[in-house]
Structures are given as structure tokens and as C-alpha cells.
PDB file of C-alpha atoms in Angstrom:
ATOM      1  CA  UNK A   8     113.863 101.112  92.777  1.00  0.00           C
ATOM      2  CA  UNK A   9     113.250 101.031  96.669  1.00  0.00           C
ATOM      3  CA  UNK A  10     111.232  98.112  97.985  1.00  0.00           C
ATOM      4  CA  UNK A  11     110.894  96.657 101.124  1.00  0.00           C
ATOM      5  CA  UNK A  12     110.602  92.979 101.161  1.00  0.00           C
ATOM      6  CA  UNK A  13     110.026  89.993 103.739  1.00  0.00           C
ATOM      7  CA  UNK A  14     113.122  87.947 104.047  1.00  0.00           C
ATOM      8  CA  UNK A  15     113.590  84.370 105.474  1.00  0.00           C
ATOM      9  CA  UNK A  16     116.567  82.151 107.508  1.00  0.00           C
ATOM     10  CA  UNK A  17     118.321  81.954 103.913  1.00  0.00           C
ATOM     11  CA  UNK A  18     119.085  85.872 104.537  1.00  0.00           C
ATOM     12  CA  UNK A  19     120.169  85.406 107.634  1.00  0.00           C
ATOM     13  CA  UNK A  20     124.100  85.892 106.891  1.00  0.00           C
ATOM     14  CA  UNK A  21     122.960  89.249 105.056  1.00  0.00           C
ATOM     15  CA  UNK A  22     120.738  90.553 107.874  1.00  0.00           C
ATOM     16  CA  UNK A  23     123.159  89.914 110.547  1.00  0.00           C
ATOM     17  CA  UNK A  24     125.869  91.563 108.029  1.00  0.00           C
ATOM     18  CA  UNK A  25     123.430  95.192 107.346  1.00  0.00           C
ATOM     19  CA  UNK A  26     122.966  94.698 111.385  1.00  0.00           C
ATOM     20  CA  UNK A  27     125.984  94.390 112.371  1.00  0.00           C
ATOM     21  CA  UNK A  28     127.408  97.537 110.104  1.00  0.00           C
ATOM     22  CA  UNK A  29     124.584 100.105 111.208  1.00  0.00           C
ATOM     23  CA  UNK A  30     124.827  99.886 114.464  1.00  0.00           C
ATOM     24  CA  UNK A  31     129.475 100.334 114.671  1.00  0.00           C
ATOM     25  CA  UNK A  32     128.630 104.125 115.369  1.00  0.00           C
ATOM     26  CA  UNK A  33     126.127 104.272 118.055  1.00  0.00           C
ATOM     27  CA  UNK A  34     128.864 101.497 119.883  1.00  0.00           C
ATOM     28  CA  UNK A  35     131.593 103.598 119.290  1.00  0.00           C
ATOM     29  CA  UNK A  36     129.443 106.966 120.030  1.00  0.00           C
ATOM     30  CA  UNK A  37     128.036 105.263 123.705  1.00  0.00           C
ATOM     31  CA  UNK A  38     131.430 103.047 124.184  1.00  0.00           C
ATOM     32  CA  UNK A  39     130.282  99.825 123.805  1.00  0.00           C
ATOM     33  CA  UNK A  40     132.565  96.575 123.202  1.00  0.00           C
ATOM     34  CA  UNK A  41     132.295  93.299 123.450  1.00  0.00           C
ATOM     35  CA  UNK A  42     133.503  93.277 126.879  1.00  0.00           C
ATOM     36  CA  UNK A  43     130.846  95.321 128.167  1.00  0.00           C
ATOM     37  CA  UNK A  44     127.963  94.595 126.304  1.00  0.00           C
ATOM     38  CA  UNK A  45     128.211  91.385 123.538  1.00  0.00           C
ATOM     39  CA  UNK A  46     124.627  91.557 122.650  1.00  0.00           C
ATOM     40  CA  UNK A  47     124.692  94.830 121.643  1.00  0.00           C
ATOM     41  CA  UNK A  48     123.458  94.497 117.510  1.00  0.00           C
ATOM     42  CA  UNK A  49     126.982  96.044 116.547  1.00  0.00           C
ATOM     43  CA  UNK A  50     128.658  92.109 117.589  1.00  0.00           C
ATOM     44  CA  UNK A  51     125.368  90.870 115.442  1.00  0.00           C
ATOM     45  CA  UNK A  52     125.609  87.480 114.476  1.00  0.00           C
ATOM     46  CA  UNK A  53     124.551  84.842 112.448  1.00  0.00           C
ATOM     47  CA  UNK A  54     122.933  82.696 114.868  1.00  0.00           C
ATOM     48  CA  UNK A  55     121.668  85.691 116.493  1.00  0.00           C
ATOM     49  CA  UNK A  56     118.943  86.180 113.545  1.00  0.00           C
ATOM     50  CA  UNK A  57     118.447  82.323 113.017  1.00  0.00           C
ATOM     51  CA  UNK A  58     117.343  82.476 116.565  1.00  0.00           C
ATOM     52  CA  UNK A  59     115.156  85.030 115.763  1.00  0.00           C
ATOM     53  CA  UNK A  60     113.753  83.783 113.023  1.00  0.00           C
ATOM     54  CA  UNK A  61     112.822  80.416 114.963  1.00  0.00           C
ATOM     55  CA  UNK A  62     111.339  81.756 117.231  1.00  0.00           C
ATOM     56  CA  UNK A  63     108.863  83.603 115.112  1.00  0.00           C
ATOM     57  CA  UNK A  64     110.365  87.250 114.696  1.00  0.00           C
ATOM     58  CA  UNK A  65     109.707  88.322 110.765  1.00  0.00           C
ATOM     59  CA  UNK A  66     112.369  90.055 109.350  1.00  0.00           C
ATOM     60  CA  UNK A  67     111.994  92.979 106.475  1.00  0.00           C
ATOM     61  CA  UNK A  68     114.491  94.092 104.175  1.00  0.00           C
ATOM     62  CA  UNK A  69     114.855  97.699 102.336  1.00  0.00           C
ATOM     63  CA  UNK A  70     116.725  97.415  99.366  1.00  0.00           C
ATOM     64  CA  UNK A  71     117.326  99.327  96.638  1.00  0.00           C
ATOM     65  CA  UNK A  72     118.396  97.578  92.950  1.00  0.00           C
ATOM     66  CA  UNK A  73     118.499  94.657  95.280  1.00  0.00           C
ATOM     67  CA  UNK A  74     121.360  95.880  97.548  1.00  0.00           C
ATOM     68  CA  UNK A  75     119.945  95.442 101.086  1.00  0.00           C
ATOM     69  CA  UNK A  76     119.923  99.402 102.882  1.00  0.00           C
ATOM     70  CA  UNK A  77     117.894  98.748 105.696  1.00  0.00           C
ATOM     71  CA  UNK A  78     116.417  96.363 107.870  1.00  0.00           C
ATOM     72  CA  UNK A  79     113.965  95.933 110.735  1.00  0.00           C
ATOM     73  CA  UNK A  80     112.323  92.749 113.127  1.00  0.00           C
ATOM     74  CA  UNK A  81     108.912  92.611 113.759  1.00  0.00           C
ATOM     75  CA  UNK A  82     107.302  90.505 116.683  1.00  0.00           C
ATOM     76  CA  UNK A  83     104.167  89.620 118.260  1.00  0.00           C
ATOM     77  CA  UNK A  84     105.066  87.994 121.529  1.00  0.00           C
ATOM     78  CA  UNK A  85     102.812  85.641 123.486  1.00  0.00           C
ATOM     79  CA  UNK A  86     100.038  88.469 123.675  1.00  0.00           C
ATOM     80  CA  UNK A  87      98.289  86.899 127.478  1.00  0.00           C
ATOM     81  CA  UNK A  88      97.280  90.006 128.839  1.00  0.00           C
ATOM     82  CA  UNK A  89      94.517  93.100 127.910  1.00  0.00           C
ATOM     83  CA  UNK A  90      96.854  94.801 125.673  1.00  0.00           C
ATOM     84  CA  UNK A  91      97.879  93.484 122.055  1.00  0.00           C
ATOM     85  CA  UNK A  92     101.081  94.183 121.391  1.00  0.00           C
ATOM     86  CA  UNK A  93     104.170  93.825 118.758  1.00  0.00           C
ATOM     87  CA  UNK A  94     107.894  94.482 119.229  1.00  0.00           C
ATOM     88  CA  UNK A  95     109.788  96.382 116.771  1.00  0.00           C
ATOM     89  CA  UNK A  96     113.395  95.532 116.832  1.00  0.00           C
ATOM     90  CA  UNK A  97     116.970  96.096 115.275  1.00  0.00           C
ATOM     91  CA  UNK A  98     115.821  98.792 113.040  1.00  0.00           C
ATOM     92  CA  UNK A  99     119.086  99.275 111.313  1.00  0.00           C
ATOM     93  CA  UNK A 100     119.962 101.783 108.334  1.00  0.00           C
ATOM     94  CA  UNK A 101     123.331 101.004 106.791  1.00  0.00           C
ATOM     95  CA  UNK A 102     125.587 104.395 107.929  1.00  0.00           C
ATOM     96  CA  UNK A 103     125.860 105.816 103.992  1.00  0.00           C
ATOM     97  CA  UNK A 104     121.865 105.547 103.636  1.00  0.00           C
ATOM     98  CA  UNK A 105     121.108 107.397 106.749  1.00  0.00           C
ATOM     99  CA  UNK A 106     118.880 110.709 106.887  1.00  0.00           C
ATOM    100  CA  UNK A 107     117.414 109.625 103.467  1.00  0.00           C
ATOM    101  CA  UNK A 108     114.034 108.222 105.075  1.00  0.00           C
ATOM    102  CA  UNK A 109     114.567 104.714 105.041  1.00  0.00           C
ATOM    103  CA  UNK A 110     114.345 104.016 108.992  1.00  0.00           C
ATOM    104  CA  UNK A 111     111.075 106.317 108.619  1.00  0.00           C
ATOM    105  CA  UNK A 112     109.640 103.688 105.733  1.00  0.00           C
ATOM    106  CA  UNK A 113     110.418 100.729 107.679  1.00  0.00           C
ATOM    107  CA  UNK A 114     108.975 101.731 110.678  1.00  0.00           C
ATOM    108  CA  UNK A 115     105.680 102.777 108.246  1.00  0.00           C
ATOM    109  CA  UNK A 116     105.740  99.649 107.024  1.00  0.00           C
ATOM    110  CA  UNK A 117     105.757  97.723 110.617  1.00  0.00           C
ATOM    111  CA  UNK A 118     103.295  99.861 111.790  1.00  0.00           C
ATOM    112  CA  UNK A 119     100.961  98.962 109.107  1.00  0.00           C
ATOM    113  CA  UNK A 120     101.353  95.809 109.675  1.00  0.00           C
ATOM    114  CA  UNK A 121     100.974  96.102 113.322  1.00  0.00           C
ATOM    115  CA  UNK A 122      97.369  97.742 112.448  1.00  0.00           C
ATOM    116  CA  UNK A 123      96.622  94.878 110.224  1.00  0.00           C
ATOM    117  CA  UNK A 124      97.420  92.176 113.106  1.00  0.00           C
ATOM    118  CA  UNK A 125      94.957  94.411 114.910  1.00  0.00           C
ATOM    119  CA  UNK A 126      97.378  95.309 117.487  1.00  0.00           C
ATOM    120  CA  UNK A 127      97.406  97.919 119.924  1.00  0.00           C
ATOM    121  CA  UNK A 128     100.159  99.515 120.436  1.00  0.00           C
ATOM    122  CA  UNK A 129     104.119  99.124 119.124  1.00  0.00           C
ATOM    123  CA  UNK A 130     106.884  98.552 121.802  1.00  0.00           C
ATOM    124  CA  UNK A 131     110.349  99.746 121.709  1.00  0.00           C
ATOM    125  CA  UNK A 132     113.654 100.060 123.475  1.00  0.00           C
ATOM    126  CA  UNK A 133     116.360 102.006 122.877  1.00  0.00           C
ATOM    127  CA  UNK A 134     119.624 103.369 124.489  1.00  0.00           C
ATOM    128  CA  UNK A 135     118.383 106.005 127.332  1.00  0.00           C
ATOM    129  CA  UNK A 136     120.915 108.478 126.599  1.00  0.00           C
ATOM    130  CA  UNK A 137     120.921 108.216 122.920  1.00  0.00           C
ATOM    131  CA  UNK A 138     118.250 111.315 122.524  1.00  0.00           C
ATOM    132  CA  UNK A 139     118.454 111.920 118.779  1.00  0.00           C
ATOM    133  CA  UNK A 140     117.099 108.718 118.348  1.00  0.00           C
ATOM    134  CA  UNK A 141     114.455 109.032 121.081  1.00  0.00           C
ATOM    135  CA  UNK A 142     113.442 112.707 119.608  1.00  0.00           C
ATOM    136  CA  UNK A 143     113.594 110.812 115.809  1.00  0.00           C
ATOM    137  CA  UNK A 144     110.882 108.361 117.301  1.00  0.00           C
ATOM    138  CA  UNK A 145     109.336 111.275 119.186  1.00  0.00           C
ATOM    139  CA  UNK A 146     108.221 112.935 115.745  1.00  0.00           C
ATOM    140  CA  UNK A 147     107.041 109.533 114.537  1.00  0.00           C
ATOM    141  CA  UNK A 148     104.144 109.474 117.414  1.00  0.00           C
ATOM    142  CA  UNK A 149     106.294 107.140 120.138  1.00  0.00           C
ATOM    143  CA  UNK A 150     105.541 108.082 123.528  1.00  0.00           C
ATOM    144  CA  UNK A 151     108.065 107.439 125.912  1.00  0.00           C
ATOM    145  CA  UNK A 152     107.172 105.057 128.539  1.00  0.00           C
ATOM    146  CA  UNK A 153     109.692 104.934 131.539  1.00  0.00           C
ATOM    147  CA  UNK A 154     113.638 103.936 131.676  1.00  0.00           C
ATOM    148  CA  UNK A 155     114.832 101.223 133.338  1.00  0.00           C
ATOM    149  CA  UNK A 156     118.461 100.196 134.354  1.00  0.00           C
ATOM    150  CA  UNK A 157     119.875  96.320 133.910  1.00  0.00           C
ATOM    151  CA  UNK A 158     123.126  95.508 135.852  1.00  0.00           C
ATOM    152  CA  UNK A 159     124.378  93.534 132.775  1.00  0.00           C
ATOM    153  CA  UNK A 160     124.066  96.420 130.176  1.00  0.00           C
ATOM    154  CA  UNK A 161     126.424  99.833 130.469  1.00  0.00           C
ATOM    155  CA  UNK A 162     123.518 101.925 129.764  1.00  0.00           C
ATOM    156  CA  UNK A 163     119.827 102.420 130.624  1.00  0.00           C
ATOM    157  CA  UNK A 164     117.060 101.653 128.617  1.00  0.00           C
ATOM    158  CA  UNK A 165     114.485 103.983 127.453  1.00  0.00           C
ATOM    159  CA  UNK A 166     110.909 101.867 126.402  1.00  0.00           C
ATOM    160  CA  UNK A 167     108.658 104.193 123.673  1.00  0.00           C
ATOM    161  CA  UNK A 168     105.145 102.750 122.565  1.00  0.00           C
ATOM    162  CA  UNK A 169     103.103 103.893 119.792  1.00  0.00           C
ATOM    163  CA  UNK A 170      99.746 103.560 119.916  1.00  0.00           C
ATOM    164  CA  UNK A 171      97.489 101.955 117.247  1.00  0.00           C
ATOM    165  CA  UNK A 172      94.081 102.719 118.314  1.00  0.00           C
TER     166      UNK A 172
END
């Protein structure tokens, strides 16, 4: 049985684990190492998520018989200006349980939280030249938004929104 579940800092060993294993092929597919880019979510550790976690980012869990599949971050940052706003992050789908629908249920499932937070829109980043992901959000209903380069990462970063009003 498929459920997706909130998980705390106990999990954080097995989040940074699923993490860490989803995201090998997309470094290996845009050649990304450690020298080049150590925060990319493929060098995902530990500390990483217990960061997260203290500073208020709510973690979710897809499992299935209770083997974690999936996971995905959700965050409302300090929300200061007109707009109301959440951050999805580190949606990862272990590589086996890809194409099945799992990213699409866990980024259903943030979204409806996002609406329930009465928030406006959803805010995400993701590798600028990794278009099958961009087109996968595409048919979801995120909009991209502009790409911007950072002299610390080896690629640029596309920023997608989808709107909740």
C-alpha cells in the first residue's frame, strides 16, 4: 500500500540515504562531482536534512509496505513581501520507482498543502539544461520564470512557479 507520510529528524539518515540515491543519474547525466558542485543532492548528507529540518523545512515520505520510494521538502520561507509563497525542494524518486507517478503524487500532495497554508504560488529550481524535467513540471501547470547563472554552480538554474490562486 502507497502512502505518503510526514517524517521527522529521526528519518533523517533515511531521507538523506533515498536523496542521495535519486539524484546519482542526473550528476552523472550533467557531470557533476564533488569537486564542482558538493551541494548538489547526489553528495546528500546527514546533516544536510537535520539542517533542514531545524530550520523549519517539513519533510514527506512515499513509501510503499513501508520501504521509503520517494521523498520531497516543503517550505514556507519568511513570507515579508505581497506574495505568499512555499518552496518545494529535493523531490527525489528512488531510480527503480521512476515513471510510475510517484514524483507526480508528491508534488499533489505539496501542492495541497500549499493551498491549505493559503499560499500563492509554489517556487522551484531546477537544472537549466535538464529539459525533461522542466517539460515533466511543464505538464504539471509550472510556469517557467527566468534562468539565472551562479559562479559557484557548473550549471544554470531554471526557477518554475505554480500558481495557487
Amino acid at each position: 500500500m502507497v502512502k505518503i507520510k510526514e517524517v521527522f529528524s529521526e528519518n533523517t539518515e533515511v531521507v538523506a540515504r533515498l536523496i542521495r540515491e535519486a539524484n546519482k543519474a542526473v550528476a552523472v547525466e550533467f557531470g557533476i562531482n564533488q569537486a564542482n558542485c558538493p551541494k548538489h543532492p547526489s553528495f546528500c548528507e546527514i546533516s544536510w536534512v537535520a539542517t533542514d529540518f531545524k530550520r523549519g523545512e517539513r519533510y514527506f515520505l512515499l513509501t510503499e509496505n513501508d520501504q521509503p520510494l520517494a521523498c520531497v521538502a516543503y517550505e514556507i520561507p519568511n513570507n515579508d513581501g505581497v506574495i505568499r509563497k512555499a518552496y518545494l525542494n529535493r523531490l527525489s524518486v528512488l531510480p527503480e520507482q521512476q515513471n510510475k507517478g510517484l514524483g507526480s503524487q508528491l508534488v499533489e500532495y505539496v501542492i495541497a498543502l500549499a493551498q491549505s497554508d493559503d499560499l500563492d504560488i509554489i517556487s522551484i529550481g531546477v537544472i537549466a539544461q535538464h529539459s525533461r524535467l522542466q517539460h515533466w513540471y511543464e505538464k504539471i501547470g509550472f510556469v517557467k520564470r527566468g534562468t539565472r547563472h551562479f559562479d559557484h554552480l557548473p550549471f544554470d538554474v531554471t526557477y518554475m512557479t505554480y500558481n495557487l490562486s
